[in-house]
Structure formats: structure tokens, C-alpha cells
Amino acid sequence: MADSGKPTLAMYWASSCGGCEISVLNIHDKILVVDEVFDIVFFPCIADFKTKDVKGYPDGYIDVCLFNGAIRNSENEEMAHLLRQKSKVLVAYGSCSYEGCIPALSNLTTKQATLDTVFLENPSIDNPDKILPQTSYKVPEGELDIPVFYHTVKSLDQVVDVDYYLPGCPPEPPQIWAVLEVIVSALLEGAPLPPKGSIVGARDVAVCEECPLEKHEKSITRFYRPHEITPDPGLCLLEQGIVCMGIATRAGCGALCPQVGIGCRGCYGPLGDVEDQGAKMLSAIASVIGVGDPSMEEDELEREIQAVVDTLPDPAGTFYRFSMAHSLLRRANVNGGNGKGEAK
Amino acid sequence: MNEQFEPVIVGFLCNWCSYRAADLAGTARIKYAPNMRTIRVMCSGRVDPQFVIKALREGADGVMIAGCHPGECHYVEGNIKTLRRFLLLKKMLKQLGVEDERIQLVWASASEGTILADAVDRMTEQVRELGPLNWQNTVLGGGNGQGQPAPIENSPVAEEV
Amino acid sequence: MNKEKVGVYVCHCGTNIAGVVDVEDVATWAGEQDNVEIARDYKFMCSSLGQDLIEDDIKEKGLTRVVVAACSPHMHEKTFRGACERAGLNPFLFEMANIREHNSWATNDKVAATQKAKALVNAAVERVVFQVPLEKLPIEINPNTLIVGGGISGITAALELADAGNHVYLVEREPSIGGHMAQLDKTFPTLDCSACILTPKMVDAGQHPNITLLSYSEIEEVDGYLGNFTITVRKKARCVIEEDCTGCGICEEKCPIKVVDDVFEAGLGYRKVIYRPFPQAVPKYPVIDKENCTYFLRGKCKACQIFCPTEAIDFEQEDEILKFQVGNIILTTGFDLFDARRIPQYGYGRLANVFTSLEFERMVNAAGPTGGNIFMRDGVTEPQSVAIIHCVGSRDKNYNEYCSKVCCMYSLKFAHLVHERLPGADVYNFYIDMRTPGKGYEEFYHRLLEEGTHFIRGRAAEVTDAARLPGEEGKLIVQAEDTLIGKQRRIPVDMVLLSAGIEARGDSKEISQLFRMGCDFDGFFTERHPKLDPVATMTEGIYIAGACQGPKDIPDSVAQAAAAAARVAGLITQGTVMMEPVRASINEEACSGCRICNTMCPYNAIVFHEDRNVSEVITALCQGCGTCVAACPSGIITGAHFTNDQIVSEIEGILWDVRSEPELVPGD
């Protein structure tokens, strides 16, 4: 609580794109209500706050902290610990902090490969001395430190205790506002908060519930990438072979993407009883591959189904697009092979 | 002297065909590798890919799914769905660095005890050759906090970057 | 904190398990695990003393779950579930660990076996904690029965049930019941006249107060489940008003158009366009073949209507749709004859004097198109020599691998009939093996040997009219290797009979799908167990009997039909039946209507409700395979007794010795 008596609000971005910050602004005129109700005590995106400010706050000083972005490096992790210490309610805001989101896709490769791509093997890079970032570097004025780049991207709850998760990439304005409203009533009027660890700002049902496209029994004989066909408007995209994660993704966004002919990407994360969104999506989509029947010879059966599987180029990247950090395996095994540690 | 690595393989066997095949192998006193530990499901179609991944995550070195031959499924075509999921799962797991031989799908009818036993023997050797998977430690990192995959002993690529 | 009190019992099974697995160690170890209240090892858990151990512990220690580590659940799951139930514990709170068939019997490595036993026991313990009490579901049985197919099997089943006081709907797609047996002349081995033994039963079935005969009718839809099926039947229009028809037959006489009778006469004879399939048809009403009727084609004629004394012809008659409820269904849809045209080297359809078995049956039938005389295709000349080729389309990797069971016997019967009606004619039977297993069958074979039949052991390679050697002009030559003398032979004959095999009906797959049960590779309906349960199917409430289940002769068909009827009668007497609760259920509130599950169920147990936009599993239809549970992307289908929680904890338990401490992160 601030000295003014108003509840305090913080918003911090770890490894993120900035879209979550913009999403908060996207609640339009309601941002004025936010400004009226809350005292903003740490929001590096919009104002000049420093880490030492946060360190100077008493523990629990921040009533609500909206933490977005994944844990990519040691600074992200330090800030996560710090903000946890200084906040009453820590919300994993947006898909990155909830489940890893796009940054976590780098878990499919190695730290080495990532740095090589960015700093060495890139057409727009001119780095003849092959300089790679070092965590510490001596200059005449002293020693400079930069955070350690982690091998594996983590979600927020893999480093600190999280109170609520607000999924989405980014979360949709009506959902953001709904969550803020709940928090505001709790803080100002003592209304009950949802149980700790809840997913807020999203529904307990899959996107299909909100999607107006017509759905029939599914039987997919080949998959298409979005640019390969023009889907029939009004008809379920998955049935037409376009991978739509809507079946395995929480609703709450209003099914915005399928309505304009783009398959849902899965950014609101998995449903309640699902531990691994990618595996569940895989199960569902593979189950409805419409080729192969029991009267075929075993070889033929395998070939026919494999032919359909071959039309789906990147299952890991597609099914784990947002949930890699929260998946069961979390990252790719780079030691795989013959036990000799040769990276894949 | 190093003890030989004994792979631990989790096997999902369907009640009607492959589980009975394993029963038959035992009844006939066929001796085969004890490395597969069976979990009974009513149909191989019950095997959720999440189970396979969970087993790998929890320390299994390999997973076997065994069901009825296509055309003989007690529930008509549950095994066809298993096959579809299996082929896509293998593709995805390959991207995640899990070698092909660690996940296998075997068809064995209730009278094919030998076939199942042979499949277990074969898979045990293949996985033994690949080495332990040990996902929690080897892949997720033995606690250096940075999520660095733990180095395999004597691995040339075990360097800090 | 312990949630449950699990009792663990590790069985020695004499030395079967204890000889390899250190059972005491496993029991001690199990006793130290979470949730385990007591762990014992004992020599023979399945004995009454062993079961007493369990029952006493449940009562005295208040056990809430029981695990027995012993043989396969296929052996004793029922036994131990019974013990639990007797002690007041729900039988589904019990789990078995298979440490015998899957462990001690399969390895000599004692260390590995003990380690594995611990894993399997631990898996069972972790799993059983998540198991919940389940109750079997009571289903009420409607006392009516539907029998599909009015051949000898269908008629037998119908009469057995009807005589026992139960009401039966007997549905037959042809205009008359009787099936293939009505086409036969004599039946082996007694040489009873087929019509003589069949027609009294047909009349019984047609007149029985408990049998509603729906002939010239087909099943359109089957909804529901055991005890409560709703059947929709299309009664096709005969264009004859049944209440007014006396069966006098004048219409048939006066009809000016004749067409080839492909069905009953097997293409050998003719029938009128308004016809009864055969004189003893039940019911006696004729039917108009609209495709060939002058009135329906060109609006002219109407001779039948003009001459009918009771004005029973109604050209405007429409198909009738009937709906009714039944509790059980027996499928007795019979067989089709293998189409001999598929074997071009036998020349059927090309060489005039090659006949199939059904054609020959009609030929030797006294009421058939040749009045019982054996003539060549010209309808006049008697053959002097006849070849009978066994295994046409059977025992053949190119067509059907199986043996059709009846052909050897009927081939011998044909040989006999030829000897009888054409004394002096030469008869050659080309066979692979002589399969004569029934009562009086082997003796019948001997009789034929004594009648002077020539038996050549060799599958006929070819039937040709290309004469090469003297004596072959104008004949049909059968070429075969006589394996008993090791020589190729060419036998010139006048007539060739092809003993074509039995095949499943051409539309058996569609029928099985309509009734939501399975058929095998060859199209025969799949029985529940090939040895111990040949009349039930995997689908509750649906039974099979006769040739539709697999090739068989008349006595076996009758026996199987009576067995199916008895099974159904038993259920009707019970009135209510308890069903296994291993089924799926959808949490409707959480269902988004994505419809992924809709194509997962081979029993069509999943329905989609358009109005509420949710899918639902019909409990009584569900067979509990769990395929839909795994497919649901929302994870909202629960598979009772095989839930995700149960299986995941089983996985965690089974990996007890290779699991690492999870990363110490908050919230994990």
C-alpha cells in the first residue's frame, strides 16, 4: 500500500516483446480508472523506475505486480525473486511468464546455437573477430557485468511462487479489465479473491466454444500451412487441414484468430486437466487423421498414415508454440544420440 | 569396472492382446529381458501421448506401446488411432532429441508370446546401446539453475559457454 | 500425509514367484511406502486362507485399498475382488500387480526380478490410491427380441424363444423365409429332403402367435443399447394387400413376363414378374418385381390385378416404416456363395457346362427348373461323366484362406445324386483333403467310395474345352495333378460342378456397422471368444448364429441358434442385468463442442447434441476402451477405472528407482 492509501501496482517485463505492456494500454479509457485507483510504483516501460527503487520498498509493499516475460537470463530471475519478495499478489501476466511462450521455443535448440545465429552466422552481422557476449568484461573504468544467458528458458513459476496466471499473447482487453476489476474490489471492498494458483481472465472451456465456425466430425487427410490454401469461410479450419490449436486451448479471447481464417495458435494455454498442451493437441489431431483402416496390410497402413504426418512440418514448434517451458519435457535433449554427447 | 547399464522401459499393454501375450510368454516360461515394466490399459487406444512423455520425464529410458494387430483390435480400431498418434509423436519427439528406438509400437496378439518377448529383448538392447536418457538430470540440468543440460561423462561437448 | 490405508499382499505362489523374487523383501519394502498400512507375504493368496487374510485385515485394520502382487489379473482379479466385496470394500478399490507371468516366470535374474517386483507393486499402490468406488450399472431388459435373417438359424432361434413364451420380431429381406436351405434338394448325410424338414418349421414360424414375421423387410436403423434397442424397419411394398390375398396363385399364372430367377433358382430357371420365390413360401403372398413389371415400366398390362379374385393387387402400395423396441438382437444373416467367376481358369460363365453348387442343387431338386433331372446346359442332354471340383475359392491364398467346412460333404452328396440319377455315369471328385468330421459323415464318404466314385487327390488347375488328346473333343477337360500317383492328369467330362465355398454376405461390413459390432477380415461376424463364447459379440445385447459367424453346416447352425436363443431367454428371465462400470463419461459443462471425440467410437456411443453444442457418451453403449479419453484435447472425458490420475500415478510408481528428486522450484 502506498503512503497515499491507494493500492500499489507494478508491471515488469522480463524476456518479452512488449506486447503485454501495450495490452494494458489497450484497455483504452479504463486505463484512467487504473490510474485513479492505483499508485504505480514500478513500471519501467512507461516511466523511469530503477531497480534500486524496488529494493528500497518494504516487503509486500507492492499490492499487485503484473510480471510478464519469460525467464531467459539471470537478471530476469533476480527480478522475479525481488518482485516476489516485494509483492503481495504476483500475477504471471501473459503467456511468456505463464508458460514460456515464444522465447521458450529456443529450448528446442542450444544456447550455443542461439548465440551463434545472433552474433556469428547471420547475413546482417559483421563480426569478423567472432566476438560473443561475455558475462563480465574489464574496461579501463572498471568491470562490466551483463546477465548470464540461460541454456533453458523457464516460466515464472519455475523460479518463484506465483499467485495467479493471466494467459494470452497478449491477454485480451476485456479479460485484463475483468481481472483488474476483481483485484480492485478485493483490495478496496474486501471481496474474495480466487484461490491461489488460479488461472484468471480465461474460461474453463476450449476455444471452440467461442468460435462461430461450423463444426462437423473431423477427418483430416492432409495438413496445410496457412499460406497453402484459402479456407472455406464459415467452416472449421481444422477440418480443412489447417492446424488450429483451438481444440486444446483455453477460451476467453473470443476466438479472434479462427474467425479471420487463421488457425488458433494456442496462446491461452492448455485446459485445466491437461499437463502438456502439446502432447494433448498431438493426440487429438493425430486421432482424426482420416486414413488407414483395419483391413489394410500393416506396412500399407503405416505408409498411408506417415504420408499425412509428413504434411505437418514442425509438430514441436506448432504444438508447443506457447507452452514449451510448461510442457513435461521442457526442452529438447541435446545430448541425444550415441551417448557421446553429440548435439542434435 | 562399470556395471552394465540396465535400461528401464515402461510398457503400455492392452488387456486383450498384448497383455495376454506377455502372460503367455510367462506361462510358457520364455525367458526375456526383465527391463520392461508393464502398465495395463484396456486398449492401446487409451495410451495418451502425455503418458509416453511423462514416463520419459520421470526417468524411463524407453517406452513401448503394445496392442493388437490392425484388424484384430478387441474394440475394432482403437489400435489404428494408436498408430496415428504414435507416428506423429515419434516425429515430434525426434525434434525434442529423443531417438527413434526409445519409443516403439509393437503388435502382438494374445497367442504371440514369443513375438512380444523378442520385441522386449530387441528394444532393451537398442536402448542399452543409446545409453540412459535420465531426462530430469541429463536434460533439464543437475541444478546449476541455468537449465543447462548436464554433461554426459567423457562427452567432448560438455563445456560451459 | 497418508490419504489411504492400503493393504499389500505379496504372494509366493509356492516357488513360482518366491523361487525368483525375494518376496519377503518386497513385502517389507512395500510396508515402508506411503499410504501402506500393512504389507504381508503369503504362500498362496488365492487360497481361502489367503483370501481370509485380506478380509480380516479389511475389517480389523480398516483398510481402504487392497493390492495383491501375484499372478495375472486374468487369473484372479475376480477372486480377490470377491474377497474385498465380502469384507465390505468396493471391488474397484482393488488392484493387482502381475509379478508372476510378467516377472518371475520370465526371468532367471533374481536381483532384477525383485527390483522389478518392487516397481510393479509400487505402481499398483500409487494407482490404487486414486481409484474410486464404482458400481455396476443395472440395465432393464425389454422382453422382445429381434432376429435378423429368416434362414434355418433365424427360424430355429425364433421358434426356441417363441415356444418359451417370448415375443420375437423375425425380419427377412427376401419375400419368403427359408434362406439357402430352402434351395437345397437333399441334406447330407441322411439325404433328408431339405424342404420336407424345413417347411414345417417355416409354417410354425409364420403362424406362431409369439412371432411377428416381417418379410420383404430390411433394418434401416438400430439405436439404443442392451435391453433397450429401438429398431426401424422398412417393410418394402409387395404391391399386394396381405389381408386380402388368399395365395391362390392366379396372378402368377396370368403374368405374361418371365425373367431369369437369379436368387432362388441361382440363375438356372425363370420366374414371373409377380411371383412367390417357391411354392412353399412363407408368407404365401407374392411380390411384384417393380424393375421388370410392364405396369411400372410402361403403365400397361395389369393382368394380375385384372384376374385377382379378391382385388388384392395394389400398384400404389408404399413402403412402410415400422419402429419398435427390443431388448436383444440375434443376427442370423447367413452366407453368400463364393462367386466362381473370380476363378477364370475354371471357366464358369464362359464354358456352358460348368455349374456352381447352388445351380446344381436347383437342378436336382424335383421342384426345380429341370424337374430333378440332371441335364447339361442345353436342358436336354444327360451327361455321361461329371467332375466335381472341391475347394473352389476356399483354402486358397488367392481368394479365401479358410476351409468352408461343408463343401466336401455336399460334393460327396452331389456324387451320390449323380450315381443315383445317372447310373453308369462316371463321377470324378477332385479334392485336397476329405473333411468329413460330423456324425455319419465319414461313413457317408465310405458309401461314396463304394458307389464307385473316382477320387483324385489334387486341386484342379484348369477346366478347358481346348482338346489336345484323343477323346477330348467336345468335352470339358479337367487338368489336375493326381498327387497320390504323382502324375498330371487330364480327365475329359461332360459336366463340371464347382463346389464353391461359403463367404460372408457381401454387405456384412455394413450390417456389422449398423449393429455396431465387428466383423473379421473375411467379413464373418466376430464372436466374443472363439473358444468359449461363439454366440455373443463384443457388443452387449447382440448375438450371432449360423453361417454369418463362420462357415458351418445345418446341425451346427441349429445348435448355435438354439444357444443364442437360450442366452437371450436367460437375460429376459433375469429382467435386469448388471454391466461393468469401466466406461467413459464427458463433463458436459467443460465440453466445447470441438467434436474431436465424435469419430473415436466404433460403437457409435458418442453423440453430438446440436442444440447444446456438446458431445455425450451413452454409458450403456460404451465398451470402455478409452480411445476417446486419450483423444479429447480438453482432457474432459473421464475413463472410469483408467483415469489419467490413476495411470499417471502408476507411471510414477513404476519408475520408483529411476525418478530423481524434482527440481526444487516453488510451485512444482
mmCIF file with all atom_site columns, C-alpha atoms in Angstrom, chain C residues 26-123:
data_model
loop_
_atom_site.group_PDB
_atom_site.id
_atom_site.type_symbol
_atom_site.label_atom_id
_atom_site.label_alt_id
_atom_site.label_comp_id
_atom_site.label_asym_id
_atom_site.label_entity_id
_atom_site.label_seq_id
_atom_site.pdbx_PDB_ins_code
_atom_site.Cartn_x
_atom_site.Cartn_y
_atom_site.Cartn_z
_atom_site.occupancy
_atom_site.B_iso_or_equiv
_atom_site.pdbx_formal_charge
_atom_site.auth_seq_id
_atom_site.auth_comp_id
_atom_site.auth_asym_id
_atom_site.auth_atom_id
_atom_site.pdbx_PDB_model_num
ATOM 1  C CA . VAL C 1 26  ? 9.300   -56.922 -1.412  1.00 0.00 ? 26  VAL C CA 1
ATOM 2  C CA . ALA C 1 27  ? 6.685   -57.095 1.326   1.00 0.00 ? 27  ALA C CA 1
ATOM 3  C CA . THR C 1 28  ? 8.934   -55.392 3.865   1.00 0.00 ? 28  THR C CA 1
ATOM 4  C CA . TRP C 1 29  ? 9.828   -52.703 1.356   1.00 0.00 ? 29  TRP C CA 1
ATOM 5  C CA . ALA C 1 30  ? 6.178   -52.211 0.430   1.00 0.00 ? 30  ALA C CA 1
ATOM 6  C CA . GLY C 1 31  ? 5.311   -51.766 4.082   1.00 0.00 ? 31  GLY C CA 1
ATOM 7  C CA . GLU C 1 32  ? 7.567   -48.724 4.181   1.00 0.00 ? 32  GLU C CA 1
ATOM 8  C CA . GLN C 1 33  ? 5.874   -46.899 1.323   1.00 0.00 ? 33  GLN C CA 1
ATOM 9  C CA . ASP C 1 34  ? 3.418   -44.021 1.699   1.00 0.00 ? 34  ASP C CA 1
ATOM 10 C CA . ASN C 1 35  ? -0.186  -44.985 2.310   1.00 0.00 ? 35  ASN C CA 1
ATOM 11 C CA . VAL C 1 36  ? 0.638   -48.621 3.041   1.00 0.00 ? 36  VAL C CA 1
ATOM 12 C CA . GLU C 1 37  ? -0.961  -49.677 6.294   1.00 0.00 ? 37  GLU C CA 1
ATOM 13 C CA . ILE C 1 38  ? 0.113   -53.313 6.243   1.00 0.00 ? 38  ILE C CA 1
ATOM 14 C CA . ALA C 1 39  ? 2.183   -55.492 3.940   1.00 0.00 ? 39  ALA C CA 1
ATOM 15 C CA . ARG C 1 40  ? 2.298   -59.280 4.101   1.00 0.00 ? 40  ARG C CA 1
ATOM 16 C CA . ASP C 1 41  ? 3.729   -62.126 2.096   1.00 0.00 ? 41  ASP C CA 1
ATOM 17 C CA . TYR C 1 42  ? 1.921   -65.441 1.916   1.00 0.00 ? 42  TYR C CA 1
ATOM 18 C CA . LYS C 1 43  ? 2.268   -68.792 0.177   1.00 0.00 ? 43  LYS C CA 1
ATOM 19 C CA . PHE C 1 44  ? -0.974  -68.890 -1.798  1.00 0.00 ? 44  PHE C CA 1
ATOM 20 C CA . MET C 1 45  ? -3.057  -65.733 -1.786  1.00 0.00 ? 45  MET C CA 1
ATOM 21 C CA . CYS C 1 46  ? -5.797  -67.253 -3.922  1.00 0.00 ? 46  CYS C CA 1
ATOM 22 C CA . SER C 1 47  ? -6.482  -69.978 -1.355  1.00 0.00 ? 47  SER C CA 1
ATOM 23 C CA . SER C 1 48  ? -9.323  -69.476 1.088   1.00 0.00 ? 48  SER C CA 1
ATOM 24 C CA . LEU C 1 49  ? -6.782  -68.761 3.845   1.00 0.00 ? 49  LEU C CA 1
ATOM 25 C CA . GLY C 1 50  ? -5.125  -66.165 1.662   1.00 0.00 ? 50  GLY C CA 1
ATOM 26 C CA . GLN C 1 51  ? -8.410  -64.503 0.958   1.00 0.00 ? 51  GLN C CA 1
ATOM 27 C CA . ASP C 1 52  ? -9.237  -64.605 4.649   1.00 0.00 ? 52  ASP C CA 1
ATOM 28 C CA . LEU C 1 53  ? -6.071  -62.596 5.296   1.00 0.00 ? 53  LEU C CA 1
ATOM 29 C CA . ILE C 1 54  ? -7.411  -59.857 3.105   1.00 0.00 ? 54  ILE C CA 1
ATOM 30 C CA . GLU C 1 55  ? -10.910 -59.942 4.502   1.00 0.00 ? 55  GLU C CA 1
ATOM 31 C CA . ASP C 1 56  ? -9.732  -59.931 8.114   1.00 0.00 ? 56  ASP C CA 1
ATOM 32 C CA . ASP C 1 57  ? -7.334  -57.050 7.505   1.00 0.00 ? 57  ASP C CA 1
ATOM 33 C CA . ILE C 1 58  ? -10.044 -55.002 5.823   1.00 0.00 ? 58  ILE C CA 1
ATOM 34 C CA . LYS C 1 59  ? -12.331 -55.467 8.776   1.00 0.00 ? 59  LYS C CA 1
ATOM 35 C CA . GLU C 1 60  ? -9.786  -55.208 11.564  1.00 0.00 ? 60  GLU C CA 1
ATOM 36 C CA . LYS C 1 61  ? -7.440  -52.606 10.211  1.00 0.00 ? 61  LYS C CA 1
ATOM 37 C CA . GLY C 1 62  ? -9.979  -50.545 8.322   1.00 0.00 ? 62  GLY C CA 1
ATOM 38 C CA . LEU C 1 63  ? -8.140  -50.953 5.034   1.00 0.00 ? 63  LEU C CA 1
ATOM 39 C CA . THR C 1 64  ? -9.446  -48.644 2.331   1.00 0.00 ? 64  THR C CA 1
ATOM 40 C CA . ARG C 1 65  ? -7.493  -50.146 -0.582  1.00 0.00 ? 65  ARG C CA 1
ATOM 41 C CA . VAL C 1 66  ? -6.012  -53.555 -1.368  1.00 0.00 ? 66  VAL C CA 1
ATOM 42 C CA . VAL C 1 67  ? -3.108  -54.575 -3.606  1.00 0.00 ? 67  VAL C CA 1
ATOM 43 C CA . VAL C 1 68  ? -2.238  -58.202 -4.323  1.00 0.00 ? 68  VAL C CA 1
ATOM 44 C CA . ALA C 1 69  ? 1.072   -58.907 -6.022  1.00 0.00 ? 69  ALA C CA 1
ATOM 45 C CA . ALA C 1 70  ? 0.716   -62.328 -7.569  1.00 0.00 ? 70  ALA C CA 1
ATOM 46 C CA . CYS C 1 71  ? -0.314  -63.809 -10.915 1.00 0.00 ? 71  CYS C CA 1
ATOM 47 C CA . SER C 1 72  ? -2.025  -62.132 -13.831 1.00 0.00 ? 72  SER C CA 1
ATOM 48 C CA . PRO C 1 73  ? -5.305  -60.313 -13.200 1.00 0.00 ? 73  PRO C CA 1
ATOM 49 C CA . HIS C 1 74  ? -6.714  -62.526 -15.928 1.00 0.00 ? 74  HIS C CA 1
ATOM 50 C CA . MET C 1 75  ? -6.329  -65.364 -13.449 1.00 0.00 ? 75  MET C CA 1
ATOM 51 C CA . HIS C 1 76  ? -7.507  -63.986 -10.144 1.00 0.00 ? 76  HIS C CA 1
ATOM 52 C CA . GLU C 1 77  ? -8.686  -60.388 -10.307 1.00 0.00 ? 77  GLU C CA 1
ATOM 53 C CA . LYS C 1 78  ? -12.222 -61.678 -9.908  1.00 0.00 ? 78  LYS C CA 1
ATOM 54 C CA . THR C 1 79  ? -11.231 -63.846 -6.931  1.00 0.00 ? 79  THR C CA 1
ATOM 55 C CA . PHE C 1 80  ? -9.679  -61.017 -4.982  1.00 0.00 ? 80  PHE C CA 1
ATOM 56 C CA . ARG C 1 81  ? -12.367 -58.517 -5.953  1.00 0.00 ? 81  ARG C CA 1
ATOM 57 C CA . GLY C 1 82  ? -14.790 -61.037 -4.482  1.00 0.00 ? 82  GLY C CA 1
ATOM 58 C CA . ALA C 1 83  ? -12.811 -61.152 -1.244  1.00 0.00 ? 83  ALA C CA 1
ATOM 59 C CA . CYS C 1 84  ? -12.902 -57.377 -0.961  1.00 0.00 ? 84  CYS C CA 1
ATOM 60 C CA . GLU C 1 85  ? -16.596 -57.269 -1.629  1.00 0.00 ? 85  GLU C CA 1
ATOM 61 C CA . ARG C 1 86  ? -17.318 -59.865 1.034   1.00 0.00 ? 86  ARG C CA 1
ATOM 62 C CA . ALA C 1 87  ? -15.422 -57.750 3.553   1.00 0.00 ? 87  ALA C CA 1
ATOM 63 C CA . GLY C 1 88  ? -17.429 -54.678 2.624   1.00 0.00 ? 88  GLY C CA 1
ATOM 64 C CA . LEU C 1 89  ? -14.821 -52.956 0.413   1.00 0.00 ? 89  LEU C CA 1
ATOM 65 C CA . ASN C 1 90  ? -15.891 -51.843 -3.058  1.00 0.00 ? 90  ASN C CA 1
ATOM 66 C CA . PRO C 1 91  ? -14.272 -54.304 -5.511  1.00 0.00 ? 91  PRO C CA 1
ATOM 67 C CA . PHE C 1 92  ? -12.878 -51.484 -7.663  1.00 0.00 ? 92  PHE C CA 1
ATOM 68 C CA . LEU C 1 93  ? -10.677 -50.337 -4.801  1.00 0.00 ? 93  LEU C CA 1
ATOM 69 C CA . PHE C 1 94  ? -8.513  -53.346 -5.530  1.00 0.00 ? 94  PHE C CA 1
ATOM 70 C CA . GLU C 1 95  ? -5.517  -53.640 -7.855  1.00 0.00 ? 95  GLU C CA 1
ATOM 71 C CA . MET C 1 96  ? -3.209  -56.481 -8.837  1.00 0.00 ? 96  MET C CA 1
ATOM 72 C CA . ALA C 1 97  ? 0.499   -56.428 -9.591  1.00 0.00 ? 97  ALA C CA 1
ATOM 73 C CA . ASN C 1 98  ? 1.500   -59.156 -12.030 1.00 0.00 ? 98  ASN C CA 1
ATOM 74 C CA . ILE C 1 99  ? 4.777   -60.428 -10.629 1.00 0.00 ? 99  ILE C CA 1
ATOM 75 C CA . ARG C 1 100 ? 4.438   -63.953 -11.885 1.00 0.00 ? 100 ARG C CA 1
ATOM 76 C CA . GLU C 1 101 ? 3.640   -64.160 -15.619 1.00 0.00 ? 101 GLU C CA 1
ATOM 77 C CA . HIS C 1 102 ? 5.313   -60.828 -16.273 1.00 0.00 ? 102 HIS C CA 1
ATOM 78 C CA . ASN C 1 103 ? 8.188   -61.262 -13.876 1.00 0.00 ? 103 ASN C CA 1
ATOM 79 C CA . SER C 1 104 ? 9.214   -64.410 -12.001 1.00 0.00 ? 104 SER C CA 1
ATOM 80 C CA . TRP C 1 105 ? 8.274   -66.744 -14.831 1.00 0.00 ? 105 TRP C CA 1
ATOM 81 C CA . ALA C 1 106 ? 10.013  -64.626 -17.442 1.00 0.00 ? 106 ALA C CA 1
ATOM 82 C CA . THR C 1 107 ? 13.488  -64.276 -15.998 1.00 0.00 ? 107 THR C CA 1
ATOM 83 C CA . ASN C 1 108 ? 16.160  -66.134 -14.048 1.00 0.00 ? 108 ASN C CA 1
ATOM 84 C CA . ASP C 1 109 ? 17.766  -62.940 -12.766 1.00 0.00 ? 109 ASP C CA 1
ATOM 85 C CA . LYS C 1 110 ? 16.695  -62.833 -9.126  1.00 0.00 ? 110 LYS C CA 1
ATOM 86 C CA . VAL C 1 111 ? 18.042  -59.380 -8.422  1.00 0.00 ? 111 VAL C CA 1
ATOM 87 C CA . ALA C 1 112 ? 16.377  -57.836 -11.431 1.00 0.00 ? 112 ALA C CA 1
ATOM 88 C CA . ALA C 1 113 ? 13.157  -59.703 -10.712 1.00 0.00 ? 113 ALA C CA 1
ATOM 89 C CA . THR C 1 114 ? 12.997  -58.446 -7.146  1.00 0.00 ? 114 THR C CA 1
ATOM 90 C CA . GLN C 1 115 ? 13.707  -54.903 -8.281  1.00 0.00 ? 115 GLN C CA 1
ATOM 91 C CA . LYS C 1 116 ? 11.014  -55.184 -10.932 1.00 0.00 ? 116 LYS C CA 1
ATOM 92 C CA . ALA C 1 117 ? 8.559   -56.680 -8.434  1.00 0.00 ? 117 ALA C CA 1
ATOM 93 C CA . LYS C 1 118 ? 9.015   -53.647 -6.229  1.00 0.00 ? 118 LYS C CA 1
ATOM 94 C CA . ALA C 1 119 ? 8.343   -51.411 -9.205  1.00 0.00 ? 119 ALA C CA 1
ATOM 95 C CA . LEU C 1 120 ? 5.154   -53.261 -10.115 1.00 0.00 ? 120 LEU C CA 1
ATOM 96 C CA . VAL C 1 121 ? 3.927   -53.309 -6.512  1.00 0.00 ? 121 VAL C CA 1
ATOM 97 C CA . ASN C 1 122 ? 4.723   -49.644 -6.091  1.00 0.00 ? 122 ASN C CA 1
ATOM 98 C CA . ALA C 1 123 ? 2.879   -48.835 -9.296  1.00 0.00 ? 123 ALA C CA 1
#
